[in-house]
XYZ file of C-alpha atoms in Angstrom:
467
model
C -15.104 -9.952 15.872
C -18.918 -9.949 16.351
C -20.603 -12.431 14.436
C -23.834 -12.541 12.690
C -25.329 -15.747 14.159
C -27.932 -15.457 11.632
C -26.227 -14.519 8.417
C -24.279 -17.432 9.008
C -26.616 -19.682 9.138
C -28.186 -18.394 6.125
C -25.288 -18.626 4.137
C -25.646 -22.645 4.069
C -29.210 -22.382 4.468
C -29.404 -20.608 0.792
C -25.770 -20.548 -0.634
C -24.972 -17.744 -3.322
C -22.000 -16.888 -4.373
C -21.133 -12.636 -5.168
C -17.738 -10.656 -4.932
C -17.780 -10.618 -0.894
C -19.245 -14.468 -1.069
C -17.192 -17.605 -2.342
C -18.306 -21.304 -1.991
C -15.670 -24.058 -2.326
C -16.471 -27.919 -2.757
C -14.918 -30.084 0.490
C -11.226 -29.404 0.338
C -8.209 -31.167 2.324
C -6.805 -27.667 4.610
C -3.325 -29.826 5.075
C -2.882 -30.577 1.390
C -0.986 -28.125 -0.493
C -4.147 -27.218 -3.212
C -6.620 -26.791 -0.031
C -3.718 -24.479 1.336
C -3.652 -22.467 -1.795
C -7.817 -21.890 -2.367
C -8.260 -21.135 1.189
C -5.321 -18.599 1.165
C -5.768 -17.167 -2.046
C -9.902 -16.695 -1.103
C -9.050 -15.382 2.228
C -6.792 -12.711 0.769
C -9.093 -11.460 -1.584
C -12.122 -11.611 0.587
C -9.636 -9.410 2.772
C -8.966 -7.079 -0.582
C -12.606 -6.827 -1.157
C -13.720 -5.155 2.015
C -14.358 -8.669 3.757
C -16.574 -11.459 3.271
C -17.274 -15.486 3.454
C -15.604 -18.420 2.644
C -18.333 -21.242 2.690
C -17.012 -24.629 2.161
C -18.662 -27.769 1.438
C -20.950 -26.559 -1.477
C -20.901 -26.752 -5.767
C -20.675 -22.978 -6.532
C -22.293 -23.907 -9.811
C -25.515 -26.418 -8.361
C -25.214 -24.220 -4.839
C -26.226 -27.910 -3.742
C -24.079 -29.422 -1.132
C -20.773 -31.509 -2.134
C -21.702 -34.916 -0.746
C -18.624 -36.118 -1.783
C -14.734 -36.141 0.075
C -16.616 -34.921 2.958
C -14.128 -34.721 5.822
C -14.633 -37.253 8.524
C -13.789 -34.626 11.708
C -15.338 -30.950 9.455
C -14.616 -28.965 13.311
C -11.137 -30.745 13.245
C -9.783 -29.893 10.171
C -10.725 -26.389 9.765
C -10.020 -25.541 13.516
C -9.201 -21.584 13.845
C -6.079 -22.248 15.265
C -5.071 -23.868 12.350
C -6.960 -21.613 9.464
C -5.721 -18.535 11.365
C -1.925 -19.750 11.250
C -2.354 -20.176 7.539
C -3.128 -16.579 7.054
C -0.325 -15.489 9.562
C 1.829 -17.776 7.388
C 1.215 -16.178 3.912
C -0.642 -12.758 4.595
C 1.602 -9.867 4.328
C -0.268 -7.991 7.166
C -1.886 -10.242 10.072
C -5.816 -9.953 10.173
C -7.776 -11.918 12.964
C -10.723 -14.621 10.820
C -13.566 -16.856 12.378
C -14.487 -19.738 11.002
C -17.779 -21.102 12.263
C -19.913 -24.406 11.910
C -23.704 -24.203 10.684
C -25.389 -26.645 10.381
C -27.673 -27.861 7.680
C -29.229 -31.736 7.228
C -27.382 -32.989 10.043
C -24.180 -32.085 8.102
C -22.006 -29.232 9.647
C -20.004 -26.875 7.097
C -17.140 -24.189 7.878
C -17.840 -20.576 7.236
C -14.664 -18.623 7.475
C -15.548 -15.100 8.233
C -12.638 -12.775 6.769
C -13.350 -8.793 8.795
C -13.295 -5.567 7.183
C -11.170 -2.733 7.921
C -8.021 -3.227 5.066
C -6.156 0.222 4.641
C -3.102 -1.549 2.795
C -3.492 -4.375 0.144
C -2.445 -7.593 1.365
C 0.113 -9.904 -0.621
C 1.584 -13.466 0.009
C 4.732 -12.842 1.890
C 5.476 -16.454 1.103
C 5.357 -19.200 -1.814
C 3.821 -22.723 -2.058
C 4.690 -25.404 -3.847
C 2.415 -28.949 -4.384
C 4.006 -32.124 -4.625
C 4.906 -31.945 -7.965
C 6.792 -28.381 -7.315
C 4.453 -26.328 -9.319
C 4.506 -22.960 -7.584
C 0.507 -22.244 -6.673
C 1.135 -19.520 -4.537
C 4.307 -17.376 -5.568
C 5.711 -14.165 -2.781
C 4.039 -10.938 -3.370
C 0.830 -11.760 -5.636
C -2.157 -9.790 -4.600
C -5.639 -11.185 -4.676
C -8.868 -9.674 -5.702
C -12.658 -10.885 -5.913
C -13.742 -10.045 -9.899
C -16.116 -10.443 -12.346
C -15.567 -12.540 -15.111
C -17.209 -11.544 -18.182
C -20.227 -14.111 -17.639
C -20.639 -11.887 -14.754
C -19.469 -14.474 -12.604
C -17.224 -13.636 -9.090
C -14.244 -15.589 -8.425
C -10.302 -15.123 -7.012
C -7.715 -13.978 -9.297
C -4.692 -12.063 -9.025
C -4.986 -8.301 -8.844
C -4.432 -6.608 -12.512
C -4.472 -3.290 -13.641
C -8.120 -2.926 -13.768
C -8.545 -3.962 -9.923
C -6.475 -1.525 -8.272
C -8.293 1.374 -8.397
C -11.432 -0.756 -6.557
C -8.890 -1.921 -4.470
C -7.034 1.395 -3.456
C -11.032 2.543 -2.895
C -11.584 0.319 -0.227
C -8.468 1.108 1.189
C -9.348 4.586 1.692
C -13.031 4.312 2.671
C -11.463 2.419 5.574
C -8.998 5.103 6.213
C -11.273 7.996 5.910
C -13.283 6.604 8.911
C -10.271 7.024 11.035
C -10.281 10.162 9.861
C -13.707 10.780 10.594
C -13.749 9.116 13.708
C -10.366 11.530 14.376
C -12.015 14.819 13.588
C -14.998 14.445 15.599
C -12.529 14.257 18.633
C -10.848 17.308 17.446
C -13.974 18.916 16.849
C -16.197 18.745 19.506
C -14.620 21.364 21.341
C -15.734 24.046 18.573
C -19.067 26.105 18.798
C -21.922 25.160 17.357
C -22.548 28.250 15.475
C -19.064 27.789 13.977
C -19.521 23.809 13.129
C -22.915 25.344 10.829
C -21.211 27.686 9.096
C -18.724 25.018 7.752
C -21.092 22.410 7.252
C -23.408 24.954 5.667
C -20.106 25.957 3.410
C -19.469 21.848 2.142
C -22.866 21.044 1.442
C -23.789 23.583 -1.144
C -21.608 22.068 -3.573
C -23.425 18.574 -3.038
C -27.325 19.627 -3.582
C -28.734 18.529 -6.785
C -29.441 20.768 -9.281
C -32.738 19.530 -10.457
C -35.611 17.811 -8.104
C -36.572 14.284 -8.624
C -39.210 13.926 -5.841
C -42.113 13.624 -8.329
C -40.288 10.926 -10.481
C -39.897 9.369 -6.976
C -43.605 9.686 -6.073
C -43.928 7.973 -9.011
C -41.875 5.657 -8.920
C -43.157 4.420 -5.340
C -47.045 4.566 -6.765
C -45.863 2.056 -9.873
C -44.506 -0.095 -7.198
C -47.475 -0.632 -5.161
C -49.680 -0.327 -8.343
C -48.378 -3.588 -9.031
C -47.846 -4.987 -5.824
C -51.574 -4.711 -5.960
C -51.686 -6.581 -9.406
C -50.100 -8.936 -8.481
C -52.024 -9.926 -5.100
C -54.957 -9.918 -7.176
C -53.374 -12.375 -9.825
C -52.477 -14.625 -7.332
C -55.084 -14.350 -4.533
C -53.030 -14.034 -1.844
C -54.535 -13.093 1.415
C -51.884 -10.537 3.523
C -52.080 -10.472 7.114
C -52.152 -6.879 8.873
C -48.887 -5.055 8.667
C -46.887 -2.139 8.197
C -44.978 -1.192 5.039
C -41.492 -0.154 4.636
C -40.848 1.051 0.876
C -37.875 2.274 -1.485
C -37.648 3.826 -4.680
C -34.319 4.621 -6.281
C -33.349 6.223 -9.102
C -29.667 6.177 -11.066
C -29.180 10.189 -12.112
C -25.827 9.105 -14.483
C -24.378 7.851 -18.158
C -24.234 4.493 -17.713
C -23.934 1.301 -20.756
C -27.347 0.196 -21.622
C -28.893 -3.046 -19.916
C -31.499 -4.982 -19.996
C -33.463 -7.258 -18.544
C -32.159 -10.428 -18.847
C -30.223 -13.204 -17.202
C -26.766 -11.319 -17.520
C -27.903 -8.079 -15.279
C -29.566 -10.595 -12.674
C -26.286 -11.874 -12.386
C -24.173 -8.801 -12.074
C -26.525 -7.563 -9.461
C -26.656 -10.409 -7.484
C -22.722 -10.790 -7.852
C -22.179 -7.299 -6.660
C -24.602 -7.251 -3.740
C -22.715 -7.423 -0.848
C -25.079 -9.003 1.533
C -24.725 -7.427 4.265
C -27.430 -8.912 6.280
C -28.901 -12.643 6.371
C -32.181 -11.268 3.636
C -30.360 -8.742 1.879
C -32.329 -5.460 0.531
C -32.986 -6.795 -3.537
C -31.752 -10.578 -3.457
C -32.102 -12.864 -6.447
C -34.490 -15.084 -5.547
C -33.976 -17.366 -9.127
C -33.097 -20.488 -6.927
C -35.778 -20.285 -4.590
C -37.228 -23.648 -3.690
C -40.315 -22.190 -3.788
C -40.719 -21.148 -7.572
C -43.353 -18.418 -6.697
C -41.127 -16.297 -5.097
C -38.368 -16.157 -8.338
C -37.594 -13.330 -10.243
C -39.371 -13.124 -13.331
C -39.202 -10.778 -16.122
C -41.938 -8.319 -16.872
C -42.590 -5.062 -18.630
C -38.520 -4.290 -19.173
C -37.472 -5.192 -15.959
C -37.333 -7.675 -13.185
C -39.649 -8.633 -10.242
C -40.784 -10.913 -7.425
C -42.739 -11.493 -4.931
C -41.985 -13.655 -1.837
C -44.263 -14.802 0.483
C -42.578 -16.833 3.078
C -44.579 -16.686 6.048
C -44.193 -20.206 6.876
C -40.802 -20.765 6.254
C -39.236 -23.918 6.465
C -36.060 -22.393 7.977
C -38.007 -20.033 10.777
C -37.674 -17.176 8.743
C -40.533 -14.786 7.943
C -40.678 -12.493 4.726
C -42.676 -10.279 2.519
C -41.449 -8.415 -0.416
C -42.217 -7.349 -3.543
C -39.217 -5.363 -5.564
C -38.569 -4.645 -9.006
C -35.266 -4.175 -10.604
C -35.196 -1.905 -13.759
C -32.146 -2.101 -16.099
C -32.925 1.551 -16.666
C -32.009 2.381 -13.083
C -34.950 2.334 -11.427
C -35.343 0.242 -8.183
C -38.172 -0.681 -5.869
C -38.688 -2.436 -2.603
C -41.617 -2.934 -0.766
C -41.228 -5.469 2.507
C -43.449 -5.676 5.601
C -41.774 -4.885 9.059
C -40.552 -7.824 11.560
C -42.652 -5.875 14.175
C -45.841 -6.685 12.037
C -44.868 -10.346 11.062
C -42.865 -12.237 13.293
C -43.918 -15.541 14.960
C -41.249 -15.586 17.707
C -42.513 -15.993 21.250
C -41.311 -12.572 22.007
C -42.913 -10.781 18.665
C -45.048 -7.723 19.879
C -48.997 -7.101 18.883
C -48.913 -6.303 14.883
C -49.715 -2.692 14.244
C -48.539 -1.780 17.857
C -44.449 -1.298 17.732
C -42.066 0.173 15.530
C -38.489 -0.951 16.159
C -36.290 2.053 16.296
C -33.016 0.339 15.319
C -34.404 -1.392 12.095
C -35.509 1.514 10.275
C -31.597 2.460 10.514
C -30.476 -0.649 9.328
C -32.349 -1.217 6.575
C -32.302 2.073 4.940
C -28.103 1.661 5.658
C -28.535 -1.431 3.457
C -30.179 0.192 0.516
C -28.074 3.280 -0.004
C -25.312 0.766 0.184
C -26.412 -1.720 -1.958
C -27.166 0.960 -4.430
C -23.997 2.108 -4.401
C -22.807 -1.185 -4.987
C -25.323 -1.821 -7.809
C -24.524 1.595 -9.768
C -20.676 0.875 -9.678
C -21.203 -2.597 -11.086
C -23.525 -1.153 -13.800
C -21.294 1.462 -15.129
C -22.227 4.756 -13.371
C -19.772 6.922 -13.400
C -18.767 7.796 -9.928
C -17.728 11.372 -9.843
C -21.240 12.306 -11.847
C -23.431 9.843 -11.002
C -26.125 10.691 -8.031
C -28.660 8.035 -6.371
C -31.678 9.683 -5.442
C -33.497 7.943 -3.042
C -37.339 7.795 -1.379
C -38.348 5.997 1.336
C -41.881 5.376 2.668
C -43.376 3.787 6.336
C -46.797 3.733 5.756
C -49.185 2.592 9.210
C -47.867 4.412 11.692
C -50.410 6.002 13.667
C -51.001 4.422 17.256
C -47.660 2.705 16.951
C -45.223 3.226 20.107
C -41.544 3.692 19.542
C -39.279 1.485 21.489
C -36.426 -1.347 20.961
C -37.689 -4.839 19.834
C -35.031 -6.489 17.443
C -31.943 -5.711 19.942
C -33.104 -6.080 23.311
C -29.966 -4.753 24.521
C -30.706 -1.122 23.196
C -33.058 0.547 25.397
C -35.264 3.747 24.726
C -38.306 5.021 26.347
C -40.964 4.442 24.900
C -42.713 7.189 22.618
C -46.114 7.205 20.982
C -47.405 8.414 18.054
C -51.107 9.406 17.780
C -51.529 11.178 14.761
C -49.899 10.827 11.691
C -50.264 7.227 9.422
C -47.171 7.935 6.917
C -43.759 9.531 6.867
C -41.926 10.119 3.277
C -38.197 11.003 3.007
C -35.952 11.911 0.250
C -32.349 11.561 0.282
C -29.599 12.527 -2.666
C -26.743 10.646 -2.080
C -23.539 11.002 -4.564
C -22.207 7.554 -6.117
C -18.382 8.744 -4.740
C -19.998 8.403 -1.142
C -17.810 6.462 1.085
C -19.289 3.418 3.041
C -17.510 5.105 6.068
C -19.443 8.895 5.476
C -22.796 6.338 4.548
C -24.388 7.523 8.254
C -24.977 10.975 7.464
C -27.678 10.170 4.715
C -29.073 7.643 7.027
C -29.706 10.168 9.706
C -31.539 12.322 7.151
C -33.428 9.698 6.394
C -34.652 7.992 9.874
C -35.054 11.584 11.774
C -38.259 12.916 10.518
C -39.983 9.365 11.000
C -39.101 9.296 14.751
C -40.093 12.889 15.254
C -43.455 11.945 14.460
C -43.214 9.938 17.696
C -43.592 12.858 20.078
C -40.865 15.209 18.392
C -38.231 12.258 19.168
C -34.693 12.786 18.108
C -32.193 9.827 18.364
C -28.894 10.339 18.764
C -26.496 10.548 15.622
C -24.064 8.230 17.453
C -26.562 5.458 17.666
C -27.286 6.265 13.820
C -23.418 5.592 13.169
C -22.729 2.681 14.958
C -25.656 0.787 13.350
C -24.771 1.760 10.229
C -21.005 1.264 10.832
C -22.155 -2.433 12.281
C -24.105 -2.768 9.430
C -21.573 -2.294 6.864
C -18.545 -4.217 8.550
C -21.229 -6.985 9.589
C -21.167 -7.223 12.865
C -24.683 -6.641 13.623
């Protein structure tokens, strides 16, 4: 598996638990309880789509355990070890890696558990501790749930889970369908591949048009972005804006803004990246940056230029319990401090602008599922906004390893895109609506079109996180 150097490290650096995120206090791997939590975790993370096991932390403080830490951490939770564990109960063998951030001098195992399930996994085996108490028993399946303080945690699958379950089953599978049809396919004409795509998509365009509520949506946003500069006196260095608005078109239980939808957001999030697209910020060190309530919903702004762990971040967002979402972050391009950051206002990154708009359709997804939406009549309508554009020069910053010529764009300052995207969308169909959205912002550089492959494997990398 690739790993995610980065969203690793951020994991200990500010630990959180959601559904695709558990932390465990220091636990004993050879004793028969440390056995059964990593097992049991592991398994559901699997169930879930994939996720993290961090160990070494309180998941109710999200302080470090200081005590029982383990004298040799690398030792104990070696991956030969952790990965014979799983081979030993898992009902279908799944390669982990566990890896060792550090934080304070202290260094805490992160086991990575990959994405891809298209059967459920089960214990194929039971364990008993000392006192012959069965804690794992042959055949129980695993899921990460909710419980009803809106709280994740591992339990065994019940009635309720399996349709989640047999969902991310078949998201997996319909990839490898996708990915098989495009072989199949590619032989056809093009004149013949229109007609049918023509044919499916007329059944998926909204009725009614939301762009104005969008508009509006994005100029409420900045109207109190700008607020809440004032209110503070904050002085913003140059840079470019990258903004979202989303709206929930669906029946849905009411909510409201208070400490209980925080928490089934953040538990339903599922982090794909090391700063995920609308994080709870409530345990912030710095207390600016928390969420705070205001006018019905919740918002924040974070400021951390000068980060004490290196990284560097500006957002605003605000989180309706209506439906209504915002974003509005600056740009690496425009704000980074590394030695190899370009000129602010010069560059815009041509992979990030995939990854990031990836990361909010999904995490709306995930967010209108965990409020109530129906699926099968529930749309997310979408708008996104790059504002500062003009004089830029397109080219590949973040991932050195992608190369593109570089194009230029002369004229035109902002690009705004719309985007319907149906709640029943499949993480693995998720790059088509990306590509709708990132195409008419490069063809303002020079009437640039990127390739749709290059659109689906950073949104594919994105959502199995492996970027």
């Amino acid at each position: 598996m690739e790993i995610d150097s980065s969203r690793i490290q951020d994991l200990v650096n500010r630990p959180s638990e959601s559904l695709s995120v558990e932390l465990k206090r220091w636990i004993d791997p050879v004793s028969s309880e440390g056995i059964s939590k990593i097992v049991r975790t592991v398994l559901a993370l699997r169930n879930h789509g994939g996720g993290y096991l961090v160990i070494g932390f309180d998941n109710k403080t999200l302080r470090p355990d200081v005590e029982n830490v383990l004298a040799d951490v690398q030792s104990a939770f070696h991956i030969d070890k952790i990965q014979g564990l799983i081979s030993r109960f898992s009902s279908e063998p799944f390669e982990i890696v566990v890896e060792f951030p550090e934080r304070e001098g202290q260094v805490y195992p992160v086991i990575v558990v990959p994405p891809g399930v298209k059967t459920p996994v089960a214990s194929k085996s039971d364990l008993h501790n000392d006192d012959n108490k069965k804690l794992i028993s042959t055949d129980d399946v695993y899921v990460r749930s909710l419980q009803a303080n809106n709280t994740p945690s591992t339990t065994k699958a019940g009635w309720k889970d399996w349709p989640t379950i047999v969902e991310v089953c078949f998201d997996n599978r319909e990839a490898d369908i996708g990915r098989f049809l495009r072989r199949h396919l590619s032989g056809l004409k093009p004149e013949t591949v229109r007609e049918f795509a023509a044919v499916m998509a007329k059944g998926m365009e909204p009725e009614i048009s939301v762009e104005d509520l969008l508009k509006e949506c994005l100029q409420e946003g900045v109207k109190r972005f700008q607020e809440v500069i004032e209110e503070r006196a904050v002085e913003l260095p140059d840079q470019e804006t990258w903004e979202v608005a989303l709206l929930m078109s669906g029946d849905a239980p009411t909510h409201s803004a208070n400490l209980q939808f925080l928490s089934l957001l953040d538990s339903s999030n599922p982090n794909y990246t090391g700063w995920p697209i609308w994080l709870d910020s409530r345990n912030f060190i710095d207390e600016s940056a928390r969420l705070y309530p205001f006018e019905g919903a919740w918002e924040a702004f974070i400021n951390s230029l000068d980060s004490i762990w290196g990284g560097v971040h500006l957002d605003f967002m605000r989180l309706d319990p209506k439906g209504k979402f915002y974003l509005r972050r600056a740009l690496l391009e425009d704000i980074s401090n590394g030695s190899q950051a370009p000129e602010p206002l010069k560059v815009l990154d041509f992979c990030l602008p995939i990854i990031r708009s990836a990361e909010a359709i999904a995490v709306g997804i995930a967010f209108a599922k965990a409020m109530g939406y129906e699926t099968e009549h529930t749309v997310l309508d979408f708008a996104f906004r790059w504002t500062r554009l003009r004089g830029r020069e397109l080219r590949s910053w973040a991932q050195p390893s992608r190369h593109l010529l570089p194009r230029h764009n002369e004229y035109q300052d902002e690009v705004v895109v719309f985007v319907n995207v149906p709640l029943d969308t499949p993480l693995s169909a998720l790059s088509e609506y990306v590509d709708q959205v990132v195409q008419p912002l490069y063809e303002v550089f020079n009437g640039f079109t990127l390739s749709k492959d290059v659109v689906e494997d950073l949104t594919r990398r994105l959502v199995e996180r492996r970027l």
